[in-house]
XYZ file of N, CA, C and O in Angstrom:
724
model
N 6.885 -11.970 -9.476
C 7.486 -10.834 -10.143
C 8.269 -10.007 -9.128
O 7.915 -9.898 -7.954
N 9.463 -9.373 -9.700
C 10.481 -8.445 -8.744
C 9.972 -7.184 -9.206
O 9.164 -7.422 -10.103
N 10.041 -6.364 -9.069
C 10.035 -5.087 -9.098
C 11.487 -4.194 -8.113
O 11.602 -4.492 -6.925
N 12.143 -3.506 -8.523
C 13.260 -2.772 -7.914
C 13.180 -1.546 -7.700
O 12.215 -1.080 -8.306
N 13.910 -0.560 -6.942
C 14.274 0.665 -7.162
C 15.460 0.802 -6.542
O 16.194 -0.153 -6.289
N 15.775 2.283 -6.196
C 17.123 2.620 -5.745
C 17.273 1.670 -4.935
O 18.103 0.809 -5.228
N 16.671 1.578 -3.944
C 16.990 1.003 -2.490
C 16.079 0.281 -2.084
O 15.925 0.167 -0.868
N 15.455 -0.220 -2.746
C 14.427 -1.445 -2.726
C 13.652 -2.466 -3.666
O 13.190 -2.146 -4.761
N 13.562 -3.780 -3.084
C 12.938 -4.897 -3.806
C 11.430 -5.323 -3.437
O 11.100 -5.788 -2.346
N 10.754 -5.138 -4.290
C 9.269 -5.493 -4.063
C 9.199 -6.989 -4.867
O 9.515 -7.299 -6.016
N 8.541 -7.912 -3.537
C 8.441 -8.952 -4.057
C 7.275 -9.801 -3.637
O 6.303 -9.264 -3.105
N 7.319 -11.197 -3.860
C 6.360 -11.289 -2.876
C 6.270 -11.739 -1.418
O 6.964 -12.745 -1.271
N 5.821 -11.458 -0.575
C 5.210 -12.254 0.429
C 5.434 -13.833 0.875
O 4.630 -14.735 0.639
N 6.340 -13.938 1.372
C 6.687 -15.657 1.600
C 6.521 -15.755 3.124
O 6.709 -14.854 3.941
N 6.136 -17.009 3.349
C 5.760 -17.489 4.575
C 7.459 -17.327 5.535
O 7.510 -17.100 6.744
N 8.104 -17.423 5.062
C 9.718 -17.622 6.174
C 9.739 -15.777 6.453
O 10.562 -15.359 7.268
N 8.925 -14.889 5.828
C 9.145 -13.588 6.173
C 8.110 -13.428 7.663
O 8.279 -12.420 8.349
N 7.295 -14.237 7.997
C 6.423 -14.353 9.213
C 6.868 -13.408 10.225
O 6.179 -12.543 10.768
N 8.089 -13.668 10.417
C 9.217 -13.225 11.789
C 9.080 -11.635 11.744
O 8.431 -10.918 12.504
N 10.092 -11.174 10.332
C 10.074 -10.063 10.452
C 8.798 -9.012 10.149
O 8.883 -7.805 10.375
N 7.668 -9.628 9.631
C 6.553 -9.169 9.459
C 5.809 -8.991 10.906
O 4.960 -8.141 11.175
N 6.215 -9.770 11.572
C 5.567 -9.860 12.981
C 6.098 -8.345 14.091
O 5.476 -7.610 14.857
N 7.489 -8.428 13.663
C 8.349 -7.109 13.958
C 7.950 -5.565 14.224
O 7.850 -4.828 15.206
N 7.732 -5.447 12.483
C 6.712 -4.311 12.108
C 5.512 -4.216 12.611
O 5.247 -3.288 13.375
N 4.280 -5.466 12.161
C 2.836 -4.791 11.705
C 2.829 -5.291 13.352
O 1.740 -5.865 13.378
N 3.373 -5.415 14.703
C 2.771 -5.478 16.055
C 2.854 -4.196 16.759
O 2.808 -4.128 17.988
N 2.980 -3.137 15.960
C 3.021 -1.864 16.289
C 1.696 -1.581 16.143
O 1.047 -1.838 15.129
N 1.196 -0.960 17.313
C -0.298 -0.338 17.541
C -0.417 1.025 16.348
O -1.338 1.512 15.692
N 1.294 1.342 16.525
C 1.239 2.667 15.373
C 0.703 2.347 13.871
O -0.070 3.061 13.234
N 1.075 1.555 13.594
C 1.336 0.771 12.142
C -0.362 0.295 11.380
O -1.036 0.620 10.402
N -0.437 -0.486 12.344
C -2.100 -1.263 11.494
C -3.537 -0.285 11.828
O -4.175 0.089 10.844
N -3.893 0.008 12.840
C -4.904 0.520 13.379
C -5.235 2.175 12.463
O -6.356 2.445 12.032
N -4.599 2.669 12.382
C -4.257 4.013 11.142
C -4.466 3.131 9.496
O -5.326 3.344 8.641
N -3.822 2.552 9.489
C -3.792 1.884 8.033
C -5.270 0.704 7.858
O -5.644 -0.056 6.964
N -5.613 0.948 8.773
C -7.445 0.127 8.921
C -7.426 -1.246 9.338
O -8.339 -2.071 9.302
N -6.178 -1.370 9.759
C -6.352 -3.423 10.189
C -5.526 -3.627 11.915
O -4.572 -3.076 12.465
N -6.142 -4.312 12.163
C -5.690 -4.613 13.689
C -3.751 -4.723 13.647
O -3.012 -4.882 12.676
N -3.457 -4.579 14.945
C -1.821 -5.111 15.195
C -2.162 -6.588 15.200
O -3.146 -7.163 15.665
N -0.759 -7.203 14.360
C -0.602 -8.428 14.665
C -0.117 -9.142 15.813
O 0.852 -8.657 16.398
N -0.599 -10.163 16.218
C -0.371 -10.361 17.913
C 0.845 -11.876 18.227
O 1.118 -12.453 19.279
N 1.415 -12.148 16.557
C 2.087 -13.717 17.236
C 2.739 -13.527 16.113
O 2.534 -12.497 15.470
N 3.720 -14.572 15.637
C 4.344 -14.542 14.208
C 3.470 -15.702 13.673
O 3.474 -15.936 12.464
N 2.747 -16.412 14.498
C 1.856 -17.125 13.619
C 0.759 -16.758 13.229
O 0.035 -17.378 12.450
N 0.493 -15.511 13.835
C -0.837 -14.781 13.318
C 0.218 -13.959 12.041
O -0.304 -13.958 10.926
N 1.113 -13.527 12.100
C 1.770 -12.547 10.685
C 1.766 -13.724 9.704
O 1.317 -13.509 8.579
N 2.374 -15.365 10.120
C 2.262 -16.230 9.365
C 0.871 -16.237 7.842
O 0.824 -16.019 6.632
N -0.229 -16.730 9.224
C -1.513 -16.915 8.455
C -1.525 -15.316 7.287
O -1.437 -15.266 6.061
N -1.661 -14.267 8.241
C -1.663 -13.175 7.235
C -1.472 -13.049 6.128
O -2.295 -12.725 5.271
N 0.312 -13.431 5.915
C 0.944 -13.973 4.586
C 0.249 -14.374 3.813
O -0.025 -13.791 2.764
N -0.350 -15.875 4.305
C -0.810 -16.969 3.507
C -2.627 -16.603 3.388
O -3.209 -17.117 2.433
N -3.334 -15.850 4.228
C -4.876 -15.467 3.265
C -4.569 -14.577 2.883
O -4.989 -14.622 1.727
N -3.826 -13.202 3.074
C -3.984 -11.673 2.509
C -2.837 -11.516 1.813
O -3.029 -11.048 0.691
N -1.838 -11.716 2.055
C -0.569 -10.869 1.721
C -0.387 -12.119 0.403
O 0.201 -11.717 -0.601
N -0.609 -12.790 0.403
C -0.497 -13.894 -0.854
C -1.281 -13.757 -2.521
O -1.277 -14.379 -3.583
N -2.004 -12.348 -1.844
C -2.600 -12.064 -2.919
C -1.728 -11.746 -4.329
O -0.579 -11.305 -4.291
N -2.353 -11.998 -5.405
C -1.562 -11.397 -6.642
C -1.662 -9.883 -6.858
O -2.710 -9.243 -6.781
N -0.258 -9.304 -7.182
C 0.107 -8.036 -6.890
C 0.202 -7.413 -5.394
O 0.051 -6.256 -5.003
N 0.392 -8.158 -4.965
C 1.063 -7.769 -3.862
C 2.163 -8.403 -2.740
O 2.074 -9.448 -2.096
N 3.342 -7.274 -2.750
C 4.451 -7.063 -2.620
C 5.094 -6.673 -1.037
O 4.781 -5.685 -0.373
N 6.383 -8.085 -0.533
C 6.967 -7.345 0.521
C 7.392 -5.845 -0.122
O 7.425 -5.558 -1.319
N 7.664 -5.095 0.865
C 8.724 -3.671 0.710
C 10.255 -4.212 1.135
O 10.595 -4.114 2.313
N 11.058 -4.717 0.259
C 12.092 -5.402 1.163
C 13.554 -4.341 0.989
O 13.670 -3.821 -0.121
N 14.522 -4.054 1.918
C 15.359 -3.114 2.130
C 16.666 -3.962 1.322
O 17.065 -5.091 1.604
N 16.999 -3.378 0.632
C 18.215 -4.495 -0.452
C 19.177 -4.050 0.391
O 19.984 -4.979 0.430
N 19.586 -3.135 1.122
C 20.813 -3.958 2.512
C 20.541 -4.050 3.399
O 21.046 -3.510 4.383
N 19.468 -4.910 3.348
C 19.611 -6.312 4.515
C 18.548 -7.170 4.047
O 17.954 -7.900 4.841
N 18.258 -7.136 2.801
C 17.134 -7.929 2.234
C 16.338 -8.643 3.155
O 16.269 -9.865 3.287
N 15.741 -7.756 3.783
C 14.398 -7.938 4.708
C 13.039 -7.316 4.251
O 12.972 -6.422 3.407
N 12.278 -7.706 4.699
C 11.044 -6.758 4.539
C 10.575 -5.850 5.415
O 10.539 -6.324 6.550
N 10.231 -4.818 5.352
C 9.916 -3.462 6.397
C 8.720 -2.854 6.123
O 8.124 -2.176 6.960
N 8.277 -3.074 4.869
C 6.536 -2.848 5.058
C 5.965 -3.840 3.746
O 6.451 -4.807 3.159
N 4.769 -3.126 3.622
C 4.133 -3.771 2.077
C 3.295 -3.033 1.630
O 2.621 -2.227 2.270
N 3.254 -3.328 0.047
C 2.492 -2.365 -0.749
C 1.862 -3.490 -1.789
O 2.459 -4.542 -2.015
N 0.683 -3.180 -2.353
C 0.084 -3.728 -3.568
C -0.956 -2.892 -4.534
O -0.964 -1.661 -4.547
N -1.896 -3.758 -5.399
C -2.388 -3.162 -5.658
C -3.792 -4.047 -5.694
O -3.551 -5.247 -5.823
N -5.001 -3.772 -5.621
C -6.063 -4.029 -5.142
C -7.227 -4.135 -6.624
O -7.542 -2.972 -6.876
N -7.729 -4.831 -7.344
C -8.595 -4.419 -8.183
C -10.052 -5.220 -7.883
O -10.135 -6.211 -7.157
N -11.117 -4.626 -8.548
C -12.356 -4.759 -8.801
C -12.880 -4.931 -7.143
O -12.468 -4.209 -6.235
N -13.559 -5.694 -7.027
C -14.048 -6.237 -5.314
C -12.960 -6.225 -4.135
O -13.254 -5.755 -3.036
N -11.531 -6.825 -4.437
C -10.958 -6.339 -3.588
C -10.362 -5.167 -2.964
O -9.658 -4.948 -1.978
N -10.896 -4.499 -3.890
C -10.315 -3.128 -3.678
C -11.887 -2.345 -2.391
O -12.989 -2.849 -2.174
N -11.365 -1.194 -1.899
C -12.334 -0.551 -0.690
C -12.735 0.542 -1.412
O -12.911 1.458 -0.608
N -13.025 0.991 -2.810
C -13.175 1.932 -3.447
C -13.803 1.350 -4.743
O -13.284 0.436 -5.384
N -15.010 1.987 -5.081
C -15.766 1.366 -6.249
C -14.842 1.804 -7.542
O -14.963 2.917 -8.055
N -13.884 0.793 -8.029
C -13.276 0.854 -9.132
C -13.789 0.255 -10.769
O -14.583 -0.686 -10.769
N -13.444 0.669 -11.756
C -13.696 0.210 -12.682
C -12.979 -0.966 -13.123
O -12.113 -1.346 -12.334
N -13.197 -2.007 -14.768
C -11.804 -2.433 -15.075
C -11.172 -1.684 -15.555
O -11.627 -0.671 -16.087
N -9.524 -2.084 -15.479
C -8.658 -1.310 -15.906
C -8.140 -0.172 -14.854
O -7.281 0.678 -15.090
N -8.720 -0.318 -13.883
C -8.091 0.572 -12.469
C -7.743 -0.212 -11.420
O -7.823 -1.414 -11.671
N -7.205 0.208 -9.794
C -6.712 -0.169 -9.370
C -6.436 0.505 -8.088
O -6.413 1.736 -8.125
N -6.257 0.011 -7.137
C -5.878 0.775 -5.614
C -5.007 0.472 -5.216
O -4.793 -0.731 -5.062
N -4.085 1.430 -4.860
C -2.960 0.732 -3.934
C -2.687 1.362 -2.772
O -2.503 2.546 -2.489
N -2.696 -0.027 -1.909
C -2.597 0.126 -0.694
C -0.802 -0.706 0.247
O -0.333 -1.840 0.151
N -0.324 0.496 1.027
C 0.657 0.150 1.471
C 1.109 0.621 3.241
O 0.662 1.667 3.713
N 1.544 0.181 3.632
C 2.407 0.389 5.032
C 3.725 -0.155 5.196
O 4.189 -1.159 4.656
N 4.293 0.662 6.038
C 5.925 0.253 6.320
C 6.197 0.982 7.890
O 5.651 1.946 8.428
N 7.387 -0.019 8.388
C 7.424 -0.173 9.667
C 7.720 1.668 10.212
O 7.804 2.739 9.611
N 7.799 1.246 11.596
C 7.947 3.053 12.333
C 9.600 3.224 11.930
O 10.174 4.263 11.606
N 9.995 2.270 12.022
C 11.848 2.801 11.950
C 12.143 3.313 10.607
O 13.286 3.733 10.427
N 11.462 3.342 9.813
C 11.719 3.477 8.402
C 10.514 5.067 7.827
O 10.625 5.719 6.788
N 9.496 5.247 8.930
C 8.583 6.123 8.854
C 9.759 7.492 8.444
O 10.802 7.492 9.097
N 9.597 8.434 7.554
C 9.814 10.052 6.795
C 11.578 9.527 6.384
O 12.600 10.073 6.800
N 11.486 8.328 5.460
C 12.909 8.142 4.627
C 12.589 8.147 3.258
O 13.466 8.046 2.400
N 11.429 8.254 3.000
C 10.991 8.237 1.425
C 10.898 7.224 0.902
O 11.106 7.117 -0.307
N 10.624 6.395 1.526
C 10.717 4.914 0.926
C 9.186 4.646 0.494
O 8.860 4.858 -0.674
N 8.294 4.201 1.392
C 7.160 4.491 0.970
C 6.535 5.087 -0.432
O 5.849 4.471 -1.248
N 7.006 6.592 -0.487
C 6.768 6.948 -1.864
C 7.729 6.486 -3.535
O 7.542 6.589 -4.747
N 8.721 5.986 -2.640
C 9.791 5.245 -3.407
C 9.215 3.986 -3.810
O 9.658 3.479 -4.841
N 8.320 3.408 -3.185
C 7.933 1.891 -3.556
C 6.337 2.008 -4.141
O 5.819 1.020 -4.662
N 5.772 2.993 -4.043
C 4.439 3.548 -5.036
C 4.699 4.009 -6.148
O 4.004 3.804 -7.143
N 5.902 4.803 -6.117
C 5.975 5.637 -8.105
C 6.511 4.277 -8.698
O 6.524 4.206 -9.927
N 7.152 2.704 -7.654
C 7.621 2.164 -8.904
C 6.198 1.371 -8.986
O 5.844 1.029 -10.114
N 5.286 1.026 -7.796
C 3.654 0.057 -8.224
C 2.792 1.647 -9.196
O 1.747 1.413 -9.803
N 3.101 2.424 -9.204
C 2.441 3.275 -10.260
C 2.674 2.941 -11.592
O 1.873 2.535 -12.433
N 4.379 3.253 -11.721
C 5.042 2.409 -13.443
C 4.685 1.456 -13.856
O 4.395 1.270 -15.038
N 4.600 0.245 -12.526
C 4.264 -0.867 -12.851
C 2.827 -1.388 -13.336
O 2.604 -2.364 -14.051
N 1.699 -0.291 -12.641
C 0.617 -0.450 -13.292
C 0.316 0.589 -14.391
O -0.679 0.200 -15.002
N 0.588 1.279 -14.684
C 0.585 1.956 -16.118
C 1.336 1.570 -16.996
O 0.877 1.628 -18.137
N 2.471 1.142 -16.859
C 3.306 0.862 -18.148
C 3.334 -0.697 -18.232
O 3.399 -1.177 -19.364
N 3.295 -1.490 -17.226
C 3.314 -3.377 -17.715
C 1.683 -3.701 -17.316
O 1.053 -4.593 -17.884
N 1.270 -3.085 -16.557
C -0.673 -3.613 -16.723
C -1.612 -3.240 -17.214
O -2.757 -3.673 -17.341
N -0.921 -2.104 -17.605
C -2.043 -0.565 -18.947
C -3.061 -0.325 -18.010
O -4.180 -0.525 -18.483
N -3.048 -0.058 -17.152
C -4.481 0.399 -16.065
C -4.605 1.699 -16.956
O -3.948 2.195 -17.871
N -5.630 1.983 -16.335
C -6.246 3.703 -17.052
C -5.746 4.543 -15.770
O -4.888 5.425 -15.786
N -6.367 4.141 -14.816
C -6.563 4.446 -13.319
C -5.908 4.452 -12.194
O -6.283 3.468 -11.557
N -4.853 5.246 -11.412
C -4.503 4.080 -9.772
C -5.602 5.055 -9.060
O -5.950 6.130 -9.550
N -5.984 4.645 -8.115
C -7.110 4.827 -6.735
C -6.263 4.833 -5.547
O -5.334 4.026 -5.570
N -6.424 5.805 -4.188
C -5.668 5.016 -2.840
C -6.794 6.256 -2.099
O -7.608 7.126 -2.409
N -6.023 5.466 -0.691
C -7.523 6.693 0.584
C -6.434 6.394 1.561
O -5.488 5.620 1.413
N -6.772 7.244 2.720
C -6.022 7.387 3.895
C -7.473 7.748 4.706
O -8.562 8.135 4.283
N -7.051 7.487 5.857
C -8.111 7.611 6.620
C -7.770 8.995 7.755
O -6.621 9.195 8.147
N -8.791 9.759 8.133
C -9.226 11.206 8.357
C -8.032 11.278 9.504
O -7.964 10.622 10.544
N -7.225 12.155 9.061
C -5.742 12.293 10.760
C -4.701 11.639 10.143
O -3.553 11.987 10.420
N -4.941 10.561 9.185
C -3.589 9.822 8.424
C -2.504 11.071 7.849
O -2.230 11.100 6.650
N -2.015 11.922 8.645
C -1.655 12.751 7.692
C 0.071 12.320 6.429
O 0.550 12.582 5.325
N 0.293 11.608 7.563
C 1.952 10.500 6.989
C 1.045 10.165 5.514
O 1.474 10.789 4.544
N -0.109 9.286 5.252
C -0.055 8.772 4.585
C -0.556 9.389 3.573
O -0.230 8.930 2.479
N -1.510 10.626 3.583
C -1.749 11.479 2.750
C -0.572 12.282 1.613
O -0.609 12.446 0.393
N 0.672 12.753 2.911
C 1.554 12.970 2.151
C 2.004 12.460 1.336
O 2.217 13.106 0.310
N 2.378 11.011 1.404
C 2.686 9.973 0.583
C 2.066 10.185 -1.201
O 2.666 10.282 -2.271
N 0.580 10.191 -0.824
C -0.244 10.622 -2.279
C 0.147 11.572 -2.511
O 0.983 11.619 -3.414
N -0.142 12.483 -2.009
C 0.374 14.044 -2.897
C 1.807 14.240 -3.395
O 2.095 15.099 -4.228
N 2.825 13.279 -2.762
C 4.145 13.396 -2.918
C 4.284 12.542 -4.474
O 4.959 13.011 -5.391
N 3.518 11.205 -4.590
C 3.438 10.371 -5.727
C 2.330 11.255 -6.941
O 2.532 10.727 -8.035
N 1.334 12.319 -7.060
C 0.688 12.639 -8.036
C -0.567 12.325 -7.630
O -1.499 12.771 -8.298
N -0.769 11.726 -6.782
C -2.297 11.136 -6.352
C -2.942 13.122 -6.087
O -2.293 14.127 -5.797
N -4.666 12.895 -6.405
C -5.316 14.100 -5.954
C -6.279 14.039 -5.817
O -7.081 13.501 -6.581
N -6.581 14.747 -4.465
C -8.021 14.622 -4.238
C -9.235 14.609 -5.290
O -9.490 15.558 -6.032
N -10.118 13.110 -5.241
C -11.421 12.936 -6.070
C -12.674 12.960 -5.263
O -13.669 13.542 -5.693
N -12.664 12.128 -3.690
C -13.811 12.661 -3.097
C -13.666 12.145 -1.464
O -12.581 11.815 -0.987
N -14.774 12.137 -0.802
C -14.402 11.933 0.840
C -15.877 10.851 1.009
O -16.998 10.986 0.519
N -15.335 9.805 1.879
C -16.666 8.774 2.238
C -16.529 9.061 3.657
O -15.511 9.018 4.348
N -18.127 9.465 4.085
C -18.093 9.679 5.449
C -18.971 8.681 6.188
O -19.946 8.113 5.694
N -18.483 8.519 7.517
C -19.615 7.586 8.190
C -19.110 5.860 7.536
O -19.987 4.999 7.597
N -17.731 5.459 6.952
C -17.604 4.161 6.407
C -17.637 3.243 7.461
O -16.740 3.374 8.294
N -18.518 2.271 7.645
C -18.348 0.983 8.298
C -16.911 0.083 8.118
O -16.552 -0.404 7.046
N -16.192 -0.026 9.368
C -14.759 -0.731 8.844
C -14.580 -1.865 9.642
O -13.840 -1.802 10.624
N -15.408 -3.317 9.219
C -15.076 -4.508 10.062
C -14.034 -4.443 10.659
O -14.054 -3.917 11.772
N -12.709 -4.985 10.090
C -11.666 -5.010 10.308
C -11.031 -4.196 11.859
O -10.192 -4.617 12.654
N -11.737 -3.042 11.862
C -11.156 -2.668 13.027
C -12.470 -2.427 14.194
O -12.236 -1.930 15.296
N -13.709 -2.809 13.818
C -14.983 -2.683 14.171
C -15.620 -1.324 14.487
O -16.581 -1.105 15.224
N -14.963 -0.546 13.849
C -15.808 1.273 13.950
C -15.580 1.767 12.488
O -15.028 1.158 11.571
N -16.172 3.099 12.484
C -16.738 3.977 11.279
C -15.641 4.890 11.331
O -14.952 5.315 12.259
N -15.658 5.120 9.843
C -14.425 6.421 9.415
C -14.418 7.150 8.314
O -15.207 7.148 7.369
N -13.442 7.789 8.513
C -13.845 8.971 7.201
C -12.772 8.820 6.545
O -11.699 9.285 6.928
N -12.965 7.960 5.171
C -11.521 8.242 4.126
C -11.429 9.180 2.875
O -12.289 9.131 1.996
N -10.568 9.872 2.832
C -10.333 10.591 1.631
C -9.771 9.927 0.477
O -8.806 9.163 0.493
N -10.435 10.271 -0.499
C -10.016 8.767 -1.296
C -9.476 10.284 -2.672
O -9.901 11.365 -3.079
N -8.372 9.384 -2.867
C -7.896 9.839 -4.230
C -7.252 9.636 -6.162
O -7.516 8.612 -6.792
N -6.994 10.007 -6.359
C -6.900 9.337 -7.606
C -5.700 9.674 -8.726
O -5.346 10.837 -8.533
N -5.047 9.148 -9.683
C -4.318 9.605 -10.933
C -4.407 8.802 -11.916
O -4.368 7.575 -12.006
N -4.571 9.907 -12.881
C -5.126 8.846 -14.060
C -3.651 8.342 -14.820
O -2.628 8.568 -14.172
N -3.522 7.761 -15.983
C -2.466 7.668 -16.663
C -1.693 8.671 -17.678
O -0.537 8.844 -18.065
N -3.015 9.251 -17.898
C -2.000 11.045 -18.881
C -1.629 11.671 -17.847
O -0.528 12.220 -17.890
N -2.342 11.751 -16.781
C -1.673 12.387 -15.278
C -0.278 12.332 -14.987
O 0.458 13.307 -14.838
N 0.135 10.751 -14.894
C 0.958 10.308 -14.484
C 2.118 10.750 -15.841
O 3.145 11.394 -15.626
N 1.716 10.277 -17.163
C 2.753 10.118 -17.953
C 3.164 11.721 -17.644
O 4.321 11.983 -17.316
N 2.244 12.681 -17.758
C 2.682 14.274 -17.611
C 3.767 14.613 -16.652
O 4.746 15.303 -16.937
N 3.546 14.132 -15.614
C 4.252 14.269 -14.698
C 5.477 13.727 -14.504
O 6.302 14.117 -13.679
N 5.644 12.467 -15.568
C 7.130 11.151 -15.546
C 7.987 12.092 -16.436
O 9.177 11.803 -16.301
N 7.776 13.175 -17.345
C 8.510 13.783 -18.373
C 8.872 14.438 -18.186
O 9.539 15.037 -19.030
């Protein structure tokens, strides 16, 4: 599935994007804040692709002039998600490279995975968290309608092998429609 907006194509995840994925997420800035290690090879961004990023509903962030990819966003349900969700809800989780960090894109590529899960997947629910100092990515929520629902302290986070504090937030779908009008 495509998904569009002004100035961007959300799509999926293909293995020939390895390169420029390798680009971005080898920024110490980039993964370690967003809860997952820097990538260290384009064959480690490769594999990535192909166990994580291959998931269903989830999307390069690709720049339609220069149809590349510069971050990624999806959406996360039931077990895969890091937030005890119901059915019919959903988390979305995203990052995009430093060169592209305070252009609005980011929140540009969430209000359209918001539409996309309220209006073509009927979720009730979207879910997202940032982790304690994330303040870039907090903005992001508050800029899309997301609002504070509660704070997990002390979280165990394999992935990067230490404990953290995420603020986790939420919008429901009358939320959202209120706010689209």
């Amino acid at each position: 599935m495509l998904l569009e907006t002004e100035r961007l194509i959300l799509r999926p995840w293909e293995e020939t994007d390895a390169e420029e994925l390798y680009k971005y997420a080898k920024d110490p800035q980039v993964g370690p804040i967003a809860g997952w290690p820097p990538h260290t090879s384009v064959q480690n961004s490769r594999e990535i692709i192909q166990k994580v990023l291959s998931a269903e509903e989830t999307y390069a962030v690709v720049l339609k002039s220069t149809n590349k990819p510069i971050g990624s966003i999806g959406l996360m349900f039931g077990g895969n998600s890091n937030i005890e969700i119901r059915l019919y809800e959903a988390e979305i989780g995203y990052w995009i490279g430093v060169p592209y960090w305070g252009q609005g894109m980011i929140p540009e590529a969430v209000r359209e995975l918001m539409r996309h899960g309220f209006e073509d997947l009927n979720l009730t629910a979207l879910w997202c968290g940032y982790f304690e100092g994330n303040i870039k990515s907090k903005r992001v929520q508050e800029k899309c309608g997301f609002k504070y629902h509660h704070i997990e302290k002390d979280k165990p986070w394999p992935l990067m092998n230490d404990v953290r504090t995420e603020i986790i937030t939420r919008i429901t779908r009358e939320e959202w429609e209120s706010g689209v009008k």
